[in-house]
Amino acid sequence: MLPDKKGHFGIYGGRYVAETLMPALLELEESYYRYKDDREFQEELNYYLREYVGRETPLYLAERLTQRLGGANIYLKREDLCHTGAHKINNTLGQIILAKRMGKTRIIAETGAGQHGVATATVAAMFGLECEIYMGVEDIKRQSLNVFRMKLLGAKVQPVSSGTNTLKDAMNEAMRDWVTNIYNTFYIIGSVAGPHPYPMMVRDFQSVIGKETKRQILEVEKRLPDHLIACVGGGSNSMGLFYPFKDDKEVEMVGVEAAGLGINTGKHAASIMDGSVGVLHGSKTYLLQDENGQIKHTHSIAAGLDYPGVGPEHSYFHDIGRVKYASVTDKEALDGFRLLTITEGIIPALESAHAIAYTIKLAPKLDKEKVIIVNLSGRGDKDMNTVAEALGVSL
Amino acid sequence: MTRISKVFQRLSANNGKALIPYITAGDPSLELTKKLVFQLEKSGADIIELGVPFSDPMADGPTIQRASERALANNVSLRDVLDLTSEIRMHTEIPIILFGYYNPFFTYGPEKFSRDAKEAGIDGVLIVDLPPEEVDELKVYVDKVGLDIIFLTAPTSNEERIKLITKKAGGFIYYVSVTGVTGARTSLDSHIEEYVAKVKKLTDLPVGVGFGISTPGQAGKVAKWADAVIVGSAIVKIIEENLNSPDMVKKVGQFVKSLKEGIG
């Protein structure tokens, strides 16, 4: 079972943090192990997942998209239908219930697209805990709607203007807050990234996606799918879908990274496709870095994918070949965004549109009896400004 | 005996305490860093802590973050810092410690780094985000060439962790006086004395205190309890305020001299 005791997935993962944080991580790990199989904890979590988030989410056969592409049957796992509009809340709910059990009174989080920030602010409001969200000024600009939502939900949004003014810098700043307010504060990390136990814990909380999917597809198709497709930034929605299928060798899994303006332009966020191994934000993993170990600027039209690293377990799955990683450009993602919208009446998040874009390439090559499941990790309402701008429309 | 141990031995013979100033290498230029190091020594520094710039300095407050950004604007790399140390080493025997984040060291290669650092005349290395649990992949090589690995202990570290840390530590123990990032603060945490005593009970290594010490008065107070006083942001701030002033080096020197006098 991975990770090992110290949080390693093969050579990846671990706990690369300042000593001040180590005791807090050990305490978190201990508490997580104590509650993860605790019946009361699981009952509370499942109650809120059902009554508050609206699980289980449908596994929807996208007939018109399937017809249009003329190949494999395409199912969409509708995480966009979760309360707050993305899968992020599966994890924030789990972590905040843990925070409460640990007696923490203050919640902090980082956010890129704002989906994790909104999901955190939402559960903090519901449980009545003080909440601060760190967000890069660049992301605040392009995701102003989500910023407003977080503020309405009672969270303080802290603009971060250092480095590249995006997700990685927000994470730096959240870490600095945590180290300063370590005694009363719980840091809800939004991806399968960061120091142990976060990659494992977030994976476990998001695995509800894959568990449901497996049950649903067995019910409808009476067999496992041939392909799972999901986008990868830090990699929480993809890990959540993939993990329960990891031992089902016949299921091929593809993680789709953001190729931005194209891998060869250097303006992208494809850490596995074009990165090298390094250490950032508490774990060893594939990173986009220069030859001196400085972290590179990244680019993606999807703010939620605009991150120079990837969860350590993805690095591990890449190395052992269990998951195949691919990438699609901003333009391909936009095409996917439009095609899904027009054929199915579902407006996807630009992050999820990357998974759709890859599906557009793959599905036509497959026989009609094959089954593809795409994780539709979020809805696109938050991206209206970005998409309008990309299409040259002024709102 | 290493240069670091020699310093502490010499000082303790007269009941003296070490002053360890920090500056970021390459802020604002490698040339000035060299001049600053010589000035620091002349003004009373016993050991020099040289920061290796990193794009994502998670444990640093705004002052040292900006220093890192200025150095990176000049593309200062770990290789450059080692070259700079080689040059400095031709003129002085003052111990030099590198302070940084793991990724540049990891990318350079732990084995190659250890060899090159020794050759450049580096005495110790403190990597903020490399706790004892993860240090072994570097430590095997560092031990081979005889560099000290300096570790942080924090107000959050319990006895069990302090023991784990002291088992792997060399040079001295760096006690982080606050839960928080680097940066000048107006008052000292009231638990420093008690905590330093706790650490000293568990190790024979000298104990230095850093993070948040910014005045000669504070330095003097801390020196009563600890073997070394580490001052970073307050010095970097003077550099920042005098980026275009011909008096930068002199002003830093004056401040460091006042710290040394504060320590007594």
XYZ file of C-alpha atoms in Angstrom:
659
model
C 0.000 0.000 0.000
C 1.306 3.396 -0.953
C 2.326 5.784 0.332
C 4.822 4.210 2.727
C 5.051 5.313 6.354
C 6.879 8.508 5.515
C 4.537 9.412 2.699
C 6.565 8.207 -0.284
C 5.134 6.900 -3.538
C 8.288 5.233 -4.837
C 10.816 8.070 -4.915
C 8.063 10.721 -4.902
C 6.115 12.486 -2.184
C 7.529 12.793 1.320
C 7.552 15.746 3.665
C 9.876 18.521 2.531
C 8.861 21.278 4.915
C 10.390 23.486 7.580
C 10.649 21.964 11.042
C 7.922 24.250 12.403
C 5.396 22.433 10.200
C 6.622 18.894 10.861
C 4.838 18.428 14.192
C 1.621 19.761 12.637
C 1.899 17.300 9.741
C 2.534 14.438 12.133
C -0.488 15.457 14.189
C -2.602 15.688 11.040
C -1.435 12.290 9.852
C -2.208 10.706 13.200
C -5.680 12.268 13.315
C -6.416 11.251 9.756
C -5.484 7.635 10.432
C -7.605 7.700 13.570
C -10.732 8.973 11.803
C -10.463 7.558 8.312
C -12.072 4.281 9.305
C -14.048 5.671 12.217
C -17.751 4.908 11.742
C -19.064 8.182 13.111
C -16.649 10.208 10.990
C -17.591 8.323 7.835
C -21.304 8.593 8.613
C -21.050 12.329 9.063
C -19.034 12.710 5.858
C -21.427 10.527 3.881
C -24.421 12.387 5.255
C -23.117 15.718 3.997
C -21.930 14.246 0.706
C -25.469 12.988 0.129
C -27.647 15.753 1.567
C -25.429 18.788 0.992
C -23.216 18.046 -2.012
C -25.891 16.038 -3.826
C -24.028 12.763 -4.314
C -24.053 10.430 -5.966
C -23.459 12.369 -9.149
C -24.831 10.881 -12.379
C -22.822 8.894 -14.866
C -24.367 10.275 -18.004
C -24.177 8.696 -21.460
C -23.371 11.595 -23.797
C -25.255 10.257 -26.810
C -24.981 13.257 -29.122
C -21.271 13.679 -28.425
C -20.774 9.947 -28.988
C -22.685 10.131 -32.288
C -20.815 13.191 -33.393
C -17.412 11.605 -32.772
C -18.578 8.327 -34.281
C -16.592 5.922 -32.112
C -16.626 4.707 -28.531
C -19.516 5.349 -26.146
C -18.740 8.364 -24.017
C -19.969 8.637 -20.451
C -19.543 11.784 -18.390
C -19.072 11.596 -14.640
C -21.028 14.675 -13.654
C -18.924 16.232 -10.899
C -20.043 19.577 -12.308
C -23.361 18.856 -10.614
C -21.821 18.851 -7.137
C -22.818 21.741 -4.902
C -20.518 24.700 -5.764
C -20.018 23.334 -9.277
C -16.963 21.118 -9.065
C -15.473 18.033 -7.436
C -13.439 20.165 -5.019
C -16.082 20.010 -2.301
C -15.665 16.218 -1.849
C -12.294 17.001 -0.339
C -13.010 20.244 1.529
C -15.873 18.544 3.309
C -13.667 15.661 4.416
C -10.910 17.963 5.615
C -13.165 20.367 7.486
C -14.874 17.533 9.364
C -11.376 16.396 10.329
C -10.414 19.972 11.308
C -13.412 20.150 13.590
C -12.486 16.852 15.250
C -8.951 18.211 15.770
C -10.308 21.297 17.493
C -9.022 23.772 14.900
C -10.947 27.031 14.731
C -9.539 28.679 11.634
C -9.393 27.436 8.039
C -7.024 28.569 5.300
C -6.687 27.462 1.694
C -5.012 28.361 -1.573
C -6.913 28.612 -4.804
C -6.179 28.981 -8.503
C -9.395 28.934 -10.498
C -11.263 29.723 -7.318
C -13.156 26.419 -7.286
C -11.248 25.071 -4.314
C -11.507 28.463 -2.629
C -15.265 28.512 -3.101
C -15.597 24.910 -1.936
C -13.555 25.742 1.171
C -15.424 28.985 1.912
C -18.683 27.070 1.493
C -17.970 24.363 4.041
C -16.416 26.916 6.401
C -19.656 28.900 6.250
C -21.704 25.769 6.826
C -19.642 24.735 9.855
C -19.231 28.295 11.124
C -15.429 28.457 11.000
C -13.298 31.506 10.210
C -11.829 31.210 6.709
C -9.066 32.888 4.718
C -8.316 32.111 1.078
C -5.024 32.925 -0.639
C -5.250 33.716 -4.328
C -2.769 35.161 -6.836
C -3.655 38.614 -8.161
C -3.503 37.272 -11.713
C -6.146 34.658 -10.858
C -8.227 37.215 -8.955
C -8.429 39.150 -12.205
C -9.473 36.244 -14.399
C -11.796 34.613 -11.849
C -13.493 37.655 -10.379
C -16.823 35.878 -10.118
C -15.401 33.233 -7.795
C -13.702 35.927 -5.714
C -17.077 37.547 -5.178
C -18.625 34.200 -4.284
C -15.969 33.544 -1.632
C -16.511 36.971 -0.130
C -20.267 36.448 -0.039
C -19.613 33.205 1.777
C -17.839 35.157 4.488
C -14.250 34.266 3.600
C -11.442 36.758 3.559
C -9.706 36.653 0.169
C -6.003 37.510 0.492
C -4.480 38.708 -2.788
C -0.984 37.308 -3.370
C 1.387 39.377 -5.461
C 4.687 37.542 -5.515
C 6.438 35.388 -8.076
C 4.026 34.624 -10.889
C 0.918 35.872 -9.031
C -0.846 32.538 -9.524
C -1.605 29.265 -7.741
C 1.925 28.305 -6.733
C 2.446 31.683 -5.074
C -0.907 31.421 -3.328
C 0.274 28.084 -1.963
C 3.555 29.641 -0.739
C 1.582 32.306 1.064
C -0.859 29.814 2.582
C 2.134 27.830 3.893
C 3.519 31.026 5.429
C 0.194 31.688 7.105
C 0.040 28.125 8.379
C 3.521 28.232 9.862
C 2.582 31.479 11.633
C -0.797 30.348 12.974
C 0.012 26.708 13.405
C -1.774 26.141 16.703
C -5.341 27.072 15.737
C -5.285 26.808 11.944
C -6.124 23.944 9.600
C -4.742 24.223 6.062
C -7.126 22.645 3.546
C -4.967 21.826 0.520
C -7.056 21.471 -2.613
C -5.094 18.984 -4.631
C -3.276 15.669 -4.250
C -0.156 17.776 -3.721
C 1.777 19.160 -0.763
C 3.548 17.265 2.020
C 2.367 13.909 3.380
C -0.390 13.175 4.426
C -2.134 15.569 2.000
C -1.639 13.634 -1.273
C -2.996 10.485 0.365
C -5.790 12.207 2.257
C -7.061 14.223 -0.714
C -6.864 11.105 -2.886
C -8.955 9.187 -0.378
C -11.596 11.906 -0.105
C -11.793 12.260 -3.896
C -11.911 8.505 -4.466
C -15.655 8.711 -3.969
C -15.703 9.743 -7.647
C -14.090 6.532 -8.861
C -15.978 4.283 -6.452
C -19.334 5.589 -7.622
C -18.247 5.457 -11.254
C -17.265 1.823 -10.957
C -20.579 0.855 -9.382
C -22.531 2.859 -11.971
C -20.768 1.553 -15.065
C -21.042 -2.044 -13.847
C -24.746 -1.486 -13.458
C -25.296 -0.009 -16.929
C -22.704 -1.747 -19.083
C -22.180 -4.853 -16.901
C -18.442 -4.375 -17.371
C -15.558 -2.050 -16.630
C -14.786 0.843 -18.981
C -11.963 0.696 -21.507
C -10.702 4.220 -20.904
C -10.835 6.783 -18.126
C -9.952 10.343 -19.051
C -9.450 13.292 -16.720
C -7.537 16.559 -16.686
C -4.460 16.962 -14.485
C -3.258 20.149 -12.853
C -2.298 19.136 -9.349
C -4.381 16.089 -10.185
C -7.151 15.643 -7.622
C -10.111 14.949 -9.891
C -8.126 12.515 -12.008
C -6.711 10.746 -8.949
C -10.207 10.531 -7.484
C -11.490 8.852 -10.630
C -8.439 6.660 -11.329
C -7.516 5.366 -7.913
C -10.359 2.850 -7.403
C -9.539 1.407 -10.879
C -5.787 1.187 -10.387
C -5.769 -2.598 -9.984
C -8.128 -3.199 -12.906
C -5.436 -3.760 -15.481
C -7.849 -3.766 -18.441
C -8.833 -0.145 -17.778
C -6.586 2.320 -19.552
C -6.289 5.676 -17.792
C -5.224 8.955 -19.334
C -4.326 12.129 -17.455
C -4.532 15.222 -19.651
C -2.176 18.087 -18.872
C -2.386 21.664 -20.083
C -0.189 22.281 -23.120
C -1.110 25.983 -23.070
C 0.167 27.661 -26.229
C 2.000 24.435 -27.130
C 4.656 22.375 -25.353
C 7.385 23.692 -27.646
C 6.573 27.333 -26.800
C 7.454 26.780 -23.153
C 4.180 28.496 -22.236
C 2.292 25.598 -20.727
C 1.690 23.728 -17.490
C 2.469 20.134 -18.492
C 4.674 19.067 -15.577
C 4.846 15.374 -16.415
C 5.078 15.769 -20.197
C 7.821 18.376 -20.109
C 9.138 18.564 -16.540
C 11.827 16.975 -14.413
C 11.942 15.667 -10.855
C 12.319 18.203 -8.077
C 10.973 19.360 -4.736
C 8.281 21.982 -4.301
C 5.542 22.656 -1.760
C 6.547 19.807 0.468
C 6.893 16.917 -1.932
C 9.171 15.424 -4.526
C 7.510 15.181 -7.905
C 7.693 16.270 -11.554
C 8.093 20.036 -11.824
C 8.532 22.661 -14.472
C 11.882 24.144 -13.538
C 14.977 25.603 -15.136
C 18.436 24.021 -15.105
C 19.221 25.725 -11.771
C 16.175 24.364 -9.974
C 14.166 27.585 -10.097
C 10.470 27.059 -10.702
C 9.277 28.220 -14.109
C 6.344 30.425 -15.003
C 3.481 28.397 -16.361
C 0.575 29.126 -18.635
C -2.830 27.636 -19.194
C -6.138 29.128 -20.206
C -7.544 27.089 -17.308
C -6.481 28.716 -14.049
C -6.998 25.445 -12.189
C -4.321 23.734 -14.294
C -1.867 26.629 -14.199
C 0.553 25.046 -11.730
C 4.216 23.997 -12.193
C 3.916 20.704 -10.319
C 1.736 17.632 -10.071
C 0.687 15.334 -7.232
C 3.467 12.860 -6.355
C 1.314 9.783 -6.911
C 0.786 10.880 -10.522
C 4.561 11.018 -10.943
C 4.670 7.493 -9.599
C 1.839 6.269 -11.872
C 3.658 7.833 -14.799
C 6.931 6.080 -14.012
C 5.374 2.644 -13.540
C 3.236 3.189 -16.641
C -0.109 2.673 -14.910
C -1.470 5.987 -16.155
C -0.687 7.469 -19.526
C -0.232 11.238 -19.599
C -1.022 13.430 -22.572
C -1.586 17.113 -23.154
C -3.899 19.409 -25.097
C -3.479 23.076 -25.941
C -5.601 26.050 -24.921
C -7.091 26.055 -28.379
C -7.985 22.371 -28.334
C -9.527 22.832 -24.890
C -11.647 25.696 -26.209
C -12.796 23.518 -29.115
C -13.725 20.809 -26.610
C -15.536 23.381 -24.513
C -17.650 24.455 -27.496
C -18.345 20.968 -28.777
C -19.631 19.694 -25.452
C -21.724 22.803 -24.982
C -23.374 22.557 -28.387
C -23.874 18.781 -28.522
C -24.890 18.079 -24.923
C -26.029 21.382 -23.473
C -23.372 21.100 -20.794
C -20.951 23.978 -20.336
C -17.784 22.487 -18.853
C -15.086 24.198 -16.831
C -12.058 24.996 -18.991
C -10.099 22.499 -16.882
C -12.541 19.703 -17.692
C -12.606 20.849 -21.319
C -9.037 19.533 -21.558
C -10.341 16.015 -20.857
C -13.068 16.535 -23.472
C -10.482 17.716 -25.993
C -8.476 14.540 -25.549
C -11.662 12.490 -25.889
C -12.331 14.176 -29.218
C -9.013 12.809 -30.442
C -9.412 9.337 -28.968
C -13.074 8.370 -29.387
C -13.218 8.301 -33.220
C -10.312 5.838 -33.283
C -12.161 3.318 -31.113
C -14.828 0.737 -31.958
C -18.432 1.508 -31.141
C -18.618 -1.069 -28.374
C -15.763 0.534 -26.432
C -16.527 2.629 -23.378
C -14.841 5.883 -22.382
C -15.571 7.652 -19.113
C -14.607 11.312 -18.874
C -14.479 13.105 -15.569
C -16.448 16.296 -16.028
C -14.825 17.798 -12.963
C -16.520 21.182 -12.995
C -18.988 23.458 -14.705
C -17.969 26.416 -16.817
C -19.940 29.314 -15.376
C -16.782 30.681 -13.772
C -15.049 30.804 -17.164
C -17.507 32.992 -19.079
C -15.175 36.012 -19.061
C -12.157 34.002 -20.185
C -14.041 32.216 -22.945
C -15.701 35.402 -24.174
C -12.315 37.065 -24.373
C -10.803 34.095 -26.221
C -13.679 34.185 -28.714
C -13.352 37.934 -29.133
C -16.741 38.676 -27.599
C -17.172 41.541 -25.157
C -19.725 40.953 -22.415
C 38.110 20.335 13.992
C 35.846 22.236 11.606
C 35.984 25.994 11.218
C 32.524 26.237 12.813
C 33.525 24.295 15.942
C 36.706 26.320 16.215
C 34.688 29.532 16.334
C 32.454 28.271 19.113
C 35.417 26.889 21.030
C 37.305 30.169 20.808
C 34.262 32.153 21.874
C 33.207 29.919 24.745
C 36.697 30.086 26.221
C 35.964 33.765 26.949
C 32.253 33.295 27.506
C 31.637 35.077 24.192
C 28.691 34.537 21.879
C 28.691 34.223 18.090
C 27.074 36.724 15.766
C 25.815 35.175 12.549
C 24.559 37.675 9.988
C 22.584 36.522 6.945
C 22.613 38.031 3.480
C 21.241 36.664 0.215
C 23.968 35.875 -2.301
C 23.627 38.051 -5.383
C 21.514 40.712 -3.685
C 21.912 43.141 -5.271
C 24.931 41.648 -7.127
C 27.580 38.984 -6.558
C 30.246 41.686 -6.515
C 28.511 43.507 -3.668
C 27.870 40.269 -1.801
C 31.618 39.710 -1.763
C 32.246 43.195 -0.398
C 29.468 42.742 2.151
C 30.931 39.475 3.431
C 34.306 41.110 4.049
C 32.577 44.027 5.756
C 30.476 41.691 7.920
C 33.625 39.978 9.126
C 35.341 43.302 9.822
C 32.282 44.479 11.774
C 32.286 41.502 14.097
C 30.554 38.582 12.373
C 31.791 35.199 13.563
C 30.063 33.046 10.963
C 28.413 34.119 7.692
C 25.096 32.752 6.494
C 24.756 33.093 2.722
C 21.300 32.709 1.254
C 20.937 30.727 -1.983
C 18.125 32.435 -3.897
C 15.029 30.391 -4.722
C 11.910 31.244 -6.691
C 9.566 29.976 -3.965
C 10.979 30.838 -0.535
C 8.120 29.479 1.581
C 9.754 30.101 4.959
C 10.717 33.697 4.266
C 8.904 36.922 4.952
C 8.639 39.768 2.428
C 12.117 41.254 3.063
C 14.085 38.126 2.195
C 11.596 37.186 -0.540
C 12.442 40.448 -2.275
C 16.178 39.831 -1.783
C 15.731 36.467 -3.484
C 13.859 38.118 -6.350
C 16.637 40.692 -6.816
C 19.247 37.940 -6.925
C 17.204 35.861 -9.363
C 16.756 38.893 -11.600
C 20.553 38.549 -12.029
C 20.141 34.804 -12.660
C 22.244 33.915 -9.634
C 22.506 30.124 -9.384
C 23.877 27.744 -6.778
C 26.933 27.345 -9.025
C 27.459 31.119 -8.871
C 27.209 31.055 -5.076
C 29.848 28.311 -4.899
C 32.140 30.264 -7.229
C 31.653 33.359 -5.119
C 32.550 31.434 -1.976
C 35.739 30.144 -3.618
C 36.788 33.726 -4.272
C 35.902 34.834 -0.760
C 37.744 31.836 0.696
C 41.022 33.065 -0.800
C 40.900 36.001 1.616
C 39.310 34.812 4.832
C 38.849 31.830 7.125
C 35.446 32.925 8.448
C 33.017 29.965 8.405
C 30.389 30.195 5.674
C 27.047 28.437 5.818
C 24.630 28.183 2.901
C 20.986 28.760 3.745
C 18.422 27.737 1.161
C 15.642 25.517 -0.126
C 16.189 21.989 -1.326
C 15.250 22.144 -5.002
C 18.326 24.024 -6.294
C 20.548 21.616 -4.308
C 18.629 18.568 -5.495
C 18.803 19.737 -9.104
C 22.533 20.381 -8.766
C 22.860 16.840 -7.434
C 23.514 15.977 -3.768
C 26.819 14.222 -4.465
C 28.197 16.856 -6.823
C 27.043 19.617 -4.517
C 28.810 18.133 -1.517
C 32.072 17.774 -3.415
C 31.919 21.220 -4.995
C 30.834 22.928 -1.775
C 33.738 21.431 0.136
C 36.110 22.504 -2.591
C 34.656 26.023 -2.552
C 35.328 26.315 1.165
C 31.764 26.041 2.420
C 31.527 24.854 6.015
C 27.901 23.995 6.497
C 24.519 23.903 4.855
C 21.090 24.632 6.240
C 18.223 23.587 4.005
C 14.987 24.898 5.397
C 12.668 22.366 3.776
C 14.804 19.295 4.389
C 13.794 17.867 7.786
C 15.638 14.913 9.367
C 13.096 12.521 7.814
C 14.211 13.423 4.288
C 17.831 14.457 4.792
C 19.591 11.139 4.228
C 19.883 11.377 0.453
C 22.009 14.498 0.958
C 23.578 13.597 4.272
C 25.441 10.533 2.997
C 27.455 12.745 0.653
C 27.802 15.724 2.948
C 29.156 13.451 5.683
C 31.662 11.969 3.289
C 33.300 15.327 2.584
C 32.913 16.642 6.120
C 30.386 19.446 5.782
C 28.054 20.218 8.661
C 24.294 19.969 8.178
C 22.597 22.512 10.350
C 19.000 21.851 11.355
C 16.189 24.017 12.541
C 14.270 23.356 15.703
C 11.041 25.228 16.275
C 8.744 26.144 19.136
C 6.536 23.299 17.908
C 9.267 20.629 18.167
C 8.796 18.349 21.165
C 11.568 16.506 22.979
C 11.307 13.487 20.739
C 11.839 15.629 17.647
C 14.688 17.578 19.167
C 16.416 14.254 19.841
C 15.838 13.140 16.257
C 17.252 16.434 15.004
C 20.321 16.542 17.234
C 21.193 12.997 16.213
C 21.630 14.122 12.607
C 22.839 17.676 13.182
C 26.290 19.153 12.825
C 27.793 22.574 13.546
C 25.117 24.009 15.767
C 21.370 23.851 16.333
C 19.364 26.710 14.858
C 16.379 27.502 17.034
C 13.618 29.345 15.185
C 12.426 31.759 17.838
C 8.891 32.180 16.517
C 6.223 30.174 14.776
C 6.338 32.046 11.511
C 8.501 33.192 8.634
C 11.726 35.203 8.652
C 11.375 38.908 9.297
C 12.058 41.644 11.808
C 9.674 41.791 14.769
C 9.194 44.368 17.455
C 9.292 42.022 20.424
C 10.907 38.721 21.307
C 8.937 35.626 22.133
C 8.909 35.126 25.889
C 9.675 31.398 25.699
C 13.096 31.629 24.045
C 15.092 31.260 27.251
C 13.158 28.236 28.418
C 13.277 26.584 25.013
C 16.987 27.100 24.434
C 17.641 25.568 27.852
C 15.514 22.569 26.838
C 17.519 22.069 23.630
C 20.844 22.505 25.395
C 19.922 19.756 27.818
C 19.536 17.364 24.878
C 22.718 18.171 22.943
C 26.321 19.238 23.302
C 26.117 21.248 20.095
C 25.962 25.041 20.437
C 22.503 26.571 20.031
C 21.879 29.654 17.895
C 18.668 31.635 17.810
C 17.259 33.334 14.738
C 14.057 34.649 13.057
C 12.787 38.016 14.194
C 15.880 39.423 15.930
C 16.406 42.931 14.621
C 18.008 45.247 17.212
C 21.225 45.276 19.264
C 19.072 45.146 22.379
C 17.255 42.018 21.250
C 20.552 40.452 20.141
C 22.030 41.148 23.580
C 19.083 39.600 25.348
C 19.161 36.447 23.212
C 22.949 36.152 23.647
C 22.402 35.693 27.383
C 20.560 32.447 26.688
C 22.068 31.116 23.464
C 25.523 30.497 21.973
C 24.826 32.388 18.769
C 22.535 35.111 17.497
C 21.396 35.036 13.875
C 20.180 38.227 12.217
C 18.877 38.285 8.645
C 15.964 40.448 7.591
C 17.126 43.512 9.553
C 20.398 43.461 7.579
C 18.747 42.707 4.253
C 16.444 45.639 4.885
C 19.420 48.004 5.078
C 20.691 46.585 1.785
C 17.262 47.131 0.250
C 17.027 50.702 1.486
C 20.454 51.514 0.066
C 20.367 49.714 -3.252
C 21.687 52.723 -5.122
C 23.655 54.286 -2.324
C 27.467 54.218 -2.322
C 27.236 53.844 1.464
C 25.394 50.508 1.458
C 28.344 48.405 2.594
C 29.338 50.954 5.213
C 25.805 51.183 6.622
C 25.496 47.416 6.855
C 28.861 47.391 8.623
C 27.743 49.984 11.156
C 24.587 48.045 11.944
C 26.406 44.737 12.328
C 28.948 46.426 14.588
C 26.109 47.674 16.788
C 24.707 44.115 16.945
C 28.095 42.810 18.001
C 28.313 45.472 20.698
C 24.812 44.570 21.822
C 25.917 40.970 22.256
C 28.844 42.242 24.336
